[in-house]
mmCIF file of N, CA and C in Angstrom:
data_model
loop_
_atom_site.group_PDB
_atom_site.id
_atom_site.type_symbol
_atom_site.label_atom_id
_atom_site.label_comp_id
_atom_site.label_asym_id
_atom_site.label_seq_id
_atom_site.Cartn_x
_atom_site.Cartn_y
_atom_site.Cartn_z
ATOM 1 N N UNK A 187 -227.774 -82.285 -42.340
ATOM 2 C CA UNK A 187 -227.667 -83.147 -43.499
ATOM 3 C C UNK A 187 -228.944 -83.045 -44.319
ATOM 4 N N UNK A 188 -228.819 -82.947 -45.579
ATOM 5 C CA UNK A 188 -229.964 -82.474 -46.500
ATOM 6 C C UNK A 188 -230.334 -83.796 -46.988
ATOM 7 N N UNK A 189 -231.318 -84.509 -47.351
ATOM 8 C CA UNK A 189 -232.208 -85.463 -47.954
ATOM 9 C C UNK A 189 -230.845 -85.911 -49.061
ATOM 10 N N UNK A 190 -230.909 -87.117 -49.479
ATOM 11 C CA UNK A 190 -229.935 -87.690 -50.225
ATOM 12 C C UNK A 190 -228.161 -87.821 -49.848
ATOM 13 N N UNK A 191 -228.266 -87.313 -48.660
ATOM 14 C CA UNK A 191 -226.415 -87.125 -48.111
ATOM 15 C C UNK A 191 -225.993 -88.570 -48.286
ATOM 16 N N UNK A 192 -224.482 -88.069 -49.378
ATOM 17 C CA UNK A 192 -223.805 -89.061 -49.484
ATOM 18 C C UNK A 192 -223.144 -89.805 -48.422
ATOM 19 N N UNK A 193 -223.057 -89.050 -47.194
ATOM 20 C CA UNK A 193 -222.001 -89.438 -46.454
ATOM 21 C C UNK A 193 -222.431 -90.876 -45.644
ATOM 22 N N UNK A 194 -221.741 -91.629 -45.470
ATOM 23 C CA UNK A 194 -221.508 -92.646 -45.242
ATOM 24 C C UNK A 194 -221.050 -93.235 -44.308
ATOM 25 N N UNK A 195 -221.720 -93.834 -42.892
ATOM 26 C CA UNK A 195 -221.213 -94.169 -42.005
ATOM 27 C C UNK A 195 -221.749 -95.967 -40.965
ATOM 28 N N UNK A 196 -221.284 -95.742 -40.267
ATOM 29 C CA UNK A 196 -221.551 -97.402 -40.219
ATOM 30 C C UNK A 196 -221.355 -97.667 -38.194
ATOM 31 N N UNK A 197 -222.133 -98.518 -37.925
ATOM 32 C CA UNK A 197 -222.146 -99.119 -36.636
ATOM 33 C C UNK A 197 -222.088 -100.358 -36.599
ATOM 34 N N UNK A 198 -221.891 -100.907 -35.387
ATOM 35 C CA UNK A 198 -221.913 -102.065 -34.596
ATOM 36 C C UNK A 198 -223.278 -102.560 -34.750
ATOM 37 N N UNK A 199 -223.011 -103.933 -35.338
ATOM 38 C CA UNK A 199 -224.225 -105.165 -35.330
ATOM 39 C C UNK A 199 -224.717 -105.481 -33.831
ATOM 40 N N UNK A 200 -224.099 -105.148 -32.939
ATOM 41 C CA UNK A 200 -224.357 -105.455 -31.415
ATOM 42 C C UNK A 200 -225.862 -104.590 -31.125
ATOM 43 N N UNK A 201 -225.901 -103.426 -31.710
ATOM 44 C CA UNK A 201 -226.922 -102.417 -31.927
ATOM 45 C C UNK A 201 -228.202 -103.521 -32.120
ATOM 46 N N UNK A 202 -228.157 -104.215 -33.077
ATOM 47 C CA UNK A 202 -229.776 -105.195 -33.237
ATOM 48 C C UNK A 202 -230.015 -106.439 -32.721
ATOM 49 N N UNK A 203 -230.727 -106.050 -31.384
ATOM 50 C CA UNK A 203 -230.791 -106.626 -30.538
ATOM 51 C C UNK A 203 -231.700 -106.430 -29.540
ATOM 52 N N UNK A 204 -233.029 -107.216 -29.533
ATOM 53 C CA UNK A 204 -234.045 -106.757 -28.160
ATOM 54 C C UNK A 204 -234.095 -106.244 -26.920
ATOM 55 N N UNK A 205 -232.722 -106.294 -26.717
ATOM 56 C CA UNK A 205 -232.805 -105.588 -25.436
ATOM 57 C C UNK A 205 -232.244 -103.816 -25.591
ATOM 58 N N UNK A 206 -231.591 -103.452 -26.981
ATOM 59 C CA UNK A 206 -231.843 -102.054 -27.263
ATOM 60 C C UNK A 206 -232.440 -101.768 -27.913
ATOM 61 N N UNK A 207 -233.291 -102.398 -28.756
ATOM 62 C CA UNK A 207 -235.428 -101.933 -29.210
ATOM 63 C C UNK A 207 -235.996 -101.859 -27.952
ATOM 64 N N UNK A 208 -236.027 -102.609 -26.721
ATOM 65 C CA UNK A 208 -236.655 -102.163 -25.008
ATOM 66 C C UNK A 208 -235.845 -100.645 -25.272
ATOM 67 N N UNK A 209 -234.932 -100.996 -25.021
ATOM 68 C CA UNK A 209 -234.184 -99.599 -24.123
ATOM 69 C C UNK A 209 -234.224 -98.337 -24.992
ATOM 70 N N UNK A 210 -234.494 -98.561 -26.047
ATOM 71 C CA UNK A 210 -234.506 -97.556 -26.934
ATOM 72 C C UNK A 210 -235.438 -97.178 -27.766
ATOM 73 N N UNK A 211 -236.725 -97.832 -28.474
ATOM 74 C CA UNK A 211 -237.771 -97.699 -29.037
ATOM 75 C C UNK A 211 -237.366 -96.621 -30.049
ATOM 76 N N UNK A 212 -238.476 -95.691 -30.254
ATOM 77 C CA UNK A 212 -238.119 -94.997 -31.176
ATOM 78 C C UNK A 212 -237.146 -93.823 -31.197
ATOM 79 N N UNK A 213 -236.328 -93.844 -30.045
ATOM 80 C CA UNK A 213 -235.038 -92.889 -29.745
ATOM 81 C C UNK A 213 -233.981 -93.624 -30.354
ATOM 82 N N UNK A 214 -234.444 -94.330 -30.865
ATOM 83 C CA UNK A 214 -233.222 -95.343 -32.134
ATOM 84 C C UNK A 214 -233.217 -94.102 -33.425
ATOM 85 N N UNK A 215 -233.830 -93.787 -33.901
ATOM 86 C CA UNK A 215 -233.531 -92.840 -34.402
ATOM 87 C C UNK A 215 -233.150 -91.299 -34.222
ATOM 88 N N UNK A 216 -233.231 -90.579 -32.873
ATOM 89 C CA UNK A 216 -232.136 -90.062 -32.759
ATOM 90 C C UNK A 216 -231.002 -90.315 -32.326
ATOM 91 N N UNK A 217 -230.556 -91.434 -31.850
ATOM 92 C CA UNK A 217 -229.624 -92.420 -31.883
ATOM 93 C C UNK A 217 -228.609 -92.074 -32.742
ATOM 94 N N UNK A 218 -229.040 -92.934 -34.380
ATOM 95 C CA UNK A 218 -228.884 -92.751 -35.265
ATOM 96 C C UNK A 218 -228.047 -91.457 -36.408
ATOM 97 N N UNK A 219 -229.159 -90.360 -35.638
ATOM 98 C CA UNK A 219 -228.621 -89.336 -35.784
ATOM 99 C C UNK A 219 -227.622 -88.934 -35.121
ATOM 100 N N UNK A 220 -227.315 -89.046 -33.735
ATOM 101 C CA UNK A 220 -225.873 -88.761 -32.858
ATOM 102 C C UNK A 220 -224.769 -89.496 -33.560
ATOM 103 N N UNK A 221 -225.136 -91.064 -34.047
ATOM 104 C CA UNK A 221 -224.496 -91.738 -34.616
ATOM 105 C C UNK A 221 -223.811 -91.176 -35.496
ATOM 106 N N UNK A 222 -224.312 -90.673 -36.640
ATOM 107 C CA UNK A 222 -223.883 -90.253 -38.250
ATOM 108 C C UNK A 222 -223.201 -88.895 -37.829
ATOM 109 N N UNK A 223 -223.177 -88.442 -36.533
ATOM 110 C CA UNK A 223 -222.609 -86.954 -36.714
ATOM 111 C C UNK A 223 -221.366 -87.003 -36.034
ATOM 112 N N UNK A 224 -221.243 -88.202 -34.759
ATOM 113 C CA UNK A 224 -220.041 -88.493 -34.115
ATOM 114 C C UNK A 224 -219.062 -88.753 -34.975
ATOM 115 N N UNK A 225 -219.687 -90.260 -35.921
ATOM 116 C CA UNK A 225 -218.890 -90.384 -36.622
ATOM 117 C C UNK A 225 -218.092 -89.358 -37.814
ATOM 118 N N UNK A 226 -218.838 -88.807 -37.893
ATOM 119 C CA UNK A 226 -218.334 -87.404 -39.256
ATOM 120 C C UNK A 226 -217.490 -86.583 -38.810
ATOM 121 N N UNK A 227 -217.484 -86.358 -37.377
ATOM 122 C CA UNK A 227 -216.693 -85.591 -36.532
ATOM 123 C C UNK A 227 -215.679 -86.377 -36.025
ATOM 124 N N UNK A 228 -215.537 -87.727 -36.484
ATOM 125 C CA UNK A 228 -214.192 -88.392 -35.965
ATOM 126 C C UNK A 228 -213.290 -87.916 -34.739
ATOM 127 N N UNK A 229 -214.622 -87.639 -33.352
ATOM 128 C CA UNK A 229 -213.991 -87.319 -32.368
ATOM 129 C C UNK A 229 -214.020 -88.235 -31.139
ATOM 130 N N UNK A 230 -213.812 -89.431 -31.798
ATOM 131 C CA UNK A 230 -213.946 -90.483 -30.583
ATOM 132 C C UNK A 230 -215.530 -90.436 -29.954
ATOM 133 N N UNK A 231 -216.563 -89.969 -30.882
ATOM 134 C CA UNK A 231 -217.548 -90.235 -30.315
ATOM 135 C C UNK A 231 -218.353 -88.629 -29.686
ATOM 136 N N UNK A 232 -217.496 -87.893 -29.837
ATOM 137 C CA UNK A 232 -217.824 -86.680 -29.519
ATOM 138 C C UNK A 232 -218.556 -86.168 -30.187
ATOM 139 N N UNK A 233 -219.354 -85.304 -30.394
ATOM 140 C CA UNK A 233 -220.240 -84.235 -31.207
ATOM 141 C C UNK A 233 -220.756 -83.482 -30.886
ATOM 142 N N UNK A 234 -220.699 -82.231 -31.123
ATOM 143 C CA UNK A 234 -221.836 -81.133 -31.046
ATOM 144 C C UNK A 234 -223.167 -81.222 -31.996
ATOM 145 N N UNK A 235 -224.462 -81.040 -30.529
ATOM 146 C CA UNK A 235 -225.737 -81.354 -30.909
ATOM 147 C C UNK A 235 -226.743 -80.254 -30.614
ATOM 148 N N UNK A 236 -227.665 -80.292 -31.362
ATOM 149 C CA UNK A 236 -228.319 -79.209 -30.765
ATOM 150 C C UNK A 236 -229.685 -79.911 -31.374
ATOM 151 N N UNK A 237 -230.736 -79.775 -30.243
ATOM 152 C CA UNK A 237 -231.999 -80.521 -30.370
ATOM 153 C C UNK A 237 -232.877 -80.081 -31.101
ATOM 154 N N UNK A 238 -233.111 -78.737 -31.698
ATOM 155 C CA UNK A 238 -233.500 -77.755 -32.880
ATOM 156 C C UNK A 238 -233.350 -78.379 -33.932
ATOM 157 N N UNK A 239 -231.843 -78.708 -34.132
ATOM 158 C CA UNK A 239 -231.512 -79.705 -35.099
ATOM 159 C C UNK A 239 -231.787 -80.755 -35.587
ATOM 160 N N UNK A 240 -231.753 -81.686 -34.691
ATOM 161 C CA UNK A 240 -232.179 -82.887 -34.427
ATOM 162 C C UNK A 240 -233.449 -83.014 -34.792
ATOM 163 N N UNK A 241 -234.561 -81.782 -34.418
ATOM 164 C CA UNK A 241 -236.209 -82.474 -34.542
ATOM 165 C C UNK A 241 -236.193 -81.085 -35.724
ATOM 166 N N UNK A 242 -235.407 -80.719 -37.129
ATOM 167 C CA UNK A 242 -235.988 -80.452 -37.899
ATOM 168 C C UNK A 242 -235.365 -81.134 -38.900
ATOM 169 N N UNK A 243 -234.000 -81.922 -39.017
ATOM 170 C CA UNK A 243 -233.702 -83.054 -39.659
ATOM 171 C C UNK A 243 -234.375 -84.706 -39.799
ATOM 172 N N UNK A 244 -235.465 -84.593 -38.504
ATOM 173 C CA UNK A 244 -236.072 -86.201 -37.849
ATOM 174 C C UNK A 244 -237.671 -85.237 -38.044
ATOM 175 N N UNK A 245 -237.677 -84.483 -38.393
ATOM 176 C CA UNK A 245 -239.165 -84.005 -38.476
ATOM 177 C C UNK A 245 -240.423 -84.456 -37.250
ATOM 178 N N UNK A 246 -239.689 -84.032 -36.415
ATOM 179 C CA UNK A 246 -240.673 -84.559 -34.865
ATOM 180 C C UNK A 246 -240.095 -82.981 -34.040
ATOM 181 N N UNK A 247 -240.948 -82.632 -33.161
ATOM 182 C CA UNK A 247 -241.265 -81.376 -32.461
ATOM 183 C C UNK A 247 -239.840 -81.647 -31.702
ATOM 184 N N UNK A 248 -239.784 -80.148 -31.109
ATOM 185 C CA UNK A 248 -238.359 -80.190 -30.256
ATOM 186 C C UNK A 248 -238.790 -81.081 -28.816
ATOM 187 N N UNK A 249 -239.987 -81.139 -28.220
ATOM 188 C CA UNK A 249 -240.478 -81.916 -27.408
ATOM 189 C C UNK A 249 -240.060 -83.714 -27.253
ATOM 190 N N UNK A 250 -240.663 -84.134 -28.749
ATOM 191 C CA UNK A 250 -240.504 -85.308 -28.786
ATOM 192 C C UNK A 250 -238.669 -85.933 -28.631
ATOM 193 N N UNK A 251 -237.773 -84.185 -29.419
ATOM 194 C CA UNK A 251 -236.300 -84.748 -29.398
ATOM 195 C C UNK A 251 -235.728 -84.367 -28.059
ATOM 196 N N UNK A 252 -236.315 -84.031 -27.437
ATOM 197 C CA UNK A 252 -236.295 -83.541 -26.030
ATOM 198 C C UNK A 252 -236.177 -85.144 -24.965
ATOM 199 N N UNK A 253 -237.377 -85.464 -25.151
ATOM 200 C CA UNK A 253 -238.247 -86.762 -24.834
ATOM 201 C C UNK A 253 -236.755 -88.254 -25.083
ATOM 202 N N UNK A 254 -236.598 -88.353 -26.423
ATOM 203 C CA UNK A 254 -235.587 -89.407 -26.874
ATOM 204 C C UNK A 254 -234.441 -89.041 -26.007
ATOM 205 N N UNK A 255 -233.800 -87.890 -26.296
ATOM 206 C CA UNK A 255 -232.467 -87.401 -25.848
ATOM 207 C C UNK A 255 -232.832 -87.967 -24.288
ATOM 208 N N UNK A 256 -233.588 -87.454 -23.773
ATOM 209 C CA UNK A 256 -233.769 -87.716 -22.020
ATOM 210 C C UNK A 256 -233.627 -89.605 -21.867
ATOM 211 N N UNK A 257 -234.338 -90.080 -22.993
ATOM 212 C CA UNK A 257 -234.539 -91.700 -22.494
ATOM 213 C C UNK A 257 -232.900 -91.790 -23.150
ATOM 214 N N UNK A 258 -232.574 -91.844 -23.869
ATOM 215 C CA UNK A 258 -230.749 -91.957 -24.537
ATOM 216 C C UNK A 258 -229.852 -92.090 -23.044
ATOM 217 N N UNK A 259 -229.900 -90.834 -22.226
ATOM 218 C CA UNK A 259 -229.338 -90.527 -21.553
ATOM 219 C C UNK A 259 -229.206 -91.715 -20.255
ATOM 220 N N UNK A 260 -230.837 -92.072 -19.681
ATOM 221 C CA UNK A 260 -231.322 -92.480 -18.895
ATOM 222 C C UNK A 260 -230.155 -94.064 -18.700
ATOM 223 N N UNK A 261 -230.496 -94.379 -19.997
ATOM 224 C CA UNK A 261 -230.238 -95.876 -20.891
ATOM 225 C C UNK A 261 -228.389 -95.804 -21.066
ATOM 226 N N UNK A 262 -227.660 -94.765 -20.813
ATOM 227 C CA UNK A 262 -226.490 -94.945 -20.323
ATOM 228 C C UNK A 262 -226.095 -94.742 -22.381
ATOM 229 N N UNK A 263 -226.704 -94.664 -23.237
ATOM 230 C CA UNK A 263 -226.520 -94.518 -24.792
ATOM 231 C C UNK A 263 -225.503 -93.231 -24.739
ATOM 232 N N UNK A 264 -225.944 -92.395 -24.208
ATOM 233 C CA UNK A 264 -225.220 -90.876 -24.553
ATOM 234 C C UNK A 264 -224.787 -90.016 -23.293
ATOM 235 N N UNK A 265 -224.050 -89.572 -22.816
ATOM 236 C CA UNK A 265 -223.621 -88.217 -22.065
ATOM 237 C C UNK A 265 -223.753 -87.008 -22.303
ATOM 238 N N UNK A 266 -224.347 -85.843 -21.766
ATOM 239 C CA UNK A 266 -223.641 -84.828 -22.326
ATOM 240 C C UNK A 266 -222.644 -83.775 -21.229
ATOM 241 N N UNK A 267 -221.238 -83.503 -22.142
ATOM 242 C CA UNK A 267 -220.034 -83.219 -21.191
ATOM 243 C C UNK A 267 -219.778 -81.871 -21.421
ATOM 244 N N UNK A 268 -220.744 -80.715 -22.103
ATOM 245 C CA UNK A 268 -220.322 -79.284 -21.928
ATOM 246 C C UNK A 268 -221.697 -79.048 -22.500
ATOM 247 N N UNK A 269 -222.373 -77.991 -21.871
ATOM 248 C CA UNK A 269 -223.382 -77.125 -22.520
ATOM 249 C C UNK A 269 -222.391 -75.857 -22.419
ATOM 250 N N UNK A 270 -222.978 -75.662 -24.230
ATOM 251 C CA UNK A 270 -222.429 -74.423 -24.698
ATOM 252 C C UNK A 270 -223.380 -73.293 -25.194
ATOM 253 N N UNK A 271 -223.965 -72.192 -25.026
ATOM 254 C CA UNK A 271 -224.623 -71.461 -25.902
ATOM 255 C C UNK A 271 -225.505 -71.887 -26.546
ATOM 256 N N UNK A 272 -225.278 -72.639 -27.877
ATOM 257 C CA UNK A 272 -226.531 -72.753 -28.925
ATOM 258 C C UNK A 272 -226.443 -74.491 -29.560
ATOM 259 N N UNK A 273 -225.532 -75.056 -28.561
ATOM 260 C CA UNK A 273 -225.265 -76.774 -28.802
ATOM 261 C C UNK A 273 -224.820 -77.591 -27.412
ATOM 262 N N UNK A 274 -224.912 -78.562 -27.149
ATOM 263 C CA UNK A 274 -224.384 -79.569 -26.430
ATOM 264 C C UNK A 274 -223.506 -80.194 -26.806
ATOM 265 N N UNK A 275 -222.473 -80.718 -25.961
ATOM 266 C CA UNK A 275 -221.002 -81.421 -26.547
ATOM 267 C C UNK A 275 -221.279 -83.122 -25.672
ATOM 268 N N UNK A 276 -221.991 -83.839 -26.882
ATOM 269 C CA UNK A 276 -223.008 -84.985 -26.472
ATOM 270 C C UNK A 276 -221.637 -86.470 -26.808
ATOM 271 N N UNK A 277 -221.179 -87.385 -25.817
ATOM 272 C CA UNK A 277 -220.304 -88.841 -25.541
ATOM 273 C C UNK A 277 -221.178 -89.256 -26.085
ATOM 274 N N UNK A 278 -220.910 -90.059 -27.374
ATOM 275 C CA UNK A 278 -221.869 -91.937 -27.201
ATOM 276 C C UNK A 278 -220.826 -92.780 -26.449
ATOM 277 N N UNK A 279 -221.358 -93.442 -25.401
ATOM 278 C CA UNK A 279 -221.092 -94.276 -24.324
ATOM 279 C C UNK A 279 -220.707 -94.942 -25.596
ATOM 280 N N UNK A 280 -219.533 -95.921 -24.943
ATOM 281 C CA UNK A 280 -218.967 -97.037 -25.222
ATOM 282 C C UNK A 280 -218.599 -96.710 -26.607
ATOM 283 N N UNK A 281 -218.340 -95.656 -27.484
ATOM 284 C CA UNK A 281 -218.010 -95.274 -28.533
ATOM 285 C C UNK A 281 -216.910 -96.447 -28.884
ATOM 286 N N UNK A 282 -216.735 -97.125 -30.358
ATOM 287 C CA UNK A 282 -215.903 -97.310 -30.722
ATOM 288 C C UNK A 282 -215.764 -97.154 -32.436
ATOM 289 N N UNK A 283 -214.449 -96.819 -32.989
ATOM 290 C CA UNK A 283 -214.363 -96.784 -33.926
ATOM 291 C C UNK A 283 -214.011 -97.544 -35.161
ATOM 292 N N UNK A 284 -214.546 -97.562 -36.399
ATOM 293 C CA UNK A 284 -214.647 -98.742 -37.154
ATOM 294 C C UNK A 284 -213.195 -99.442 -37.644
ATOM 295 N N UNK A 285 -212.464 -98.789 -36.879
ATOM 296 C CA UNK A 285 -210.902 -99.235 -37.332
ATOM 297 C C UNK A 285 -210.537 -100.192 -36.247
ATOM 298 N N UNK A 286 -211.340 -100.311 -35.132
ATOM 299 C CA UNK A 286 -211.103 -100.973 -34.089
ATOM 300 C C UNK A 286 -211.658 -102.871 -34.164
#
């Protein structure tokens, strides 16, 4: 996604809340990012990710998206259910969709 993307997506108010600023700190923003791509992919939460990606769209080293992704995981936020080649096929736990 390039600087100014129109696209438009939306989460759960349950999200702001002290006990996922603990659990999540600044992996809220790649969060965020899993967020906006699940949803775009309208796959129940599914998405292909790739951490290259991730830390040159979030402008932080592949280390640091390395680092988030690992605490995401830890914290029960994300799964990942196929490594493929040149992406991961990454669950947000408890996915639900805004029609729900």
């Amino acid at each position: 996604m390039a600087d100014g993307s129109a696209f438009y997506y939306t989460h759960w108010e349950g999200l702001i809340d002290a006990k996922h600023v603990e659990a999540m700190g600044m992996a809220i923003w790649l969060y965020e990012f899993i967020l906006a791509r699940a949803s775009a992919a309208d796959r129940d939460g599914l998405m292909m990710y790739s951490h290259l990606e991730a830390a040159q769209v979030l402008g932080r080293t592949d280390r640091t998206i390395k680092t988030w992704f690992r605490q995401l995981q830890e914290q029960g936020y994300i799964s990942t259910r196929a490594r493929k080649p040149y992406h991961l096929e990454v669950q947000v736990s408890k996915w639900r969709s805004f029609e729900e």
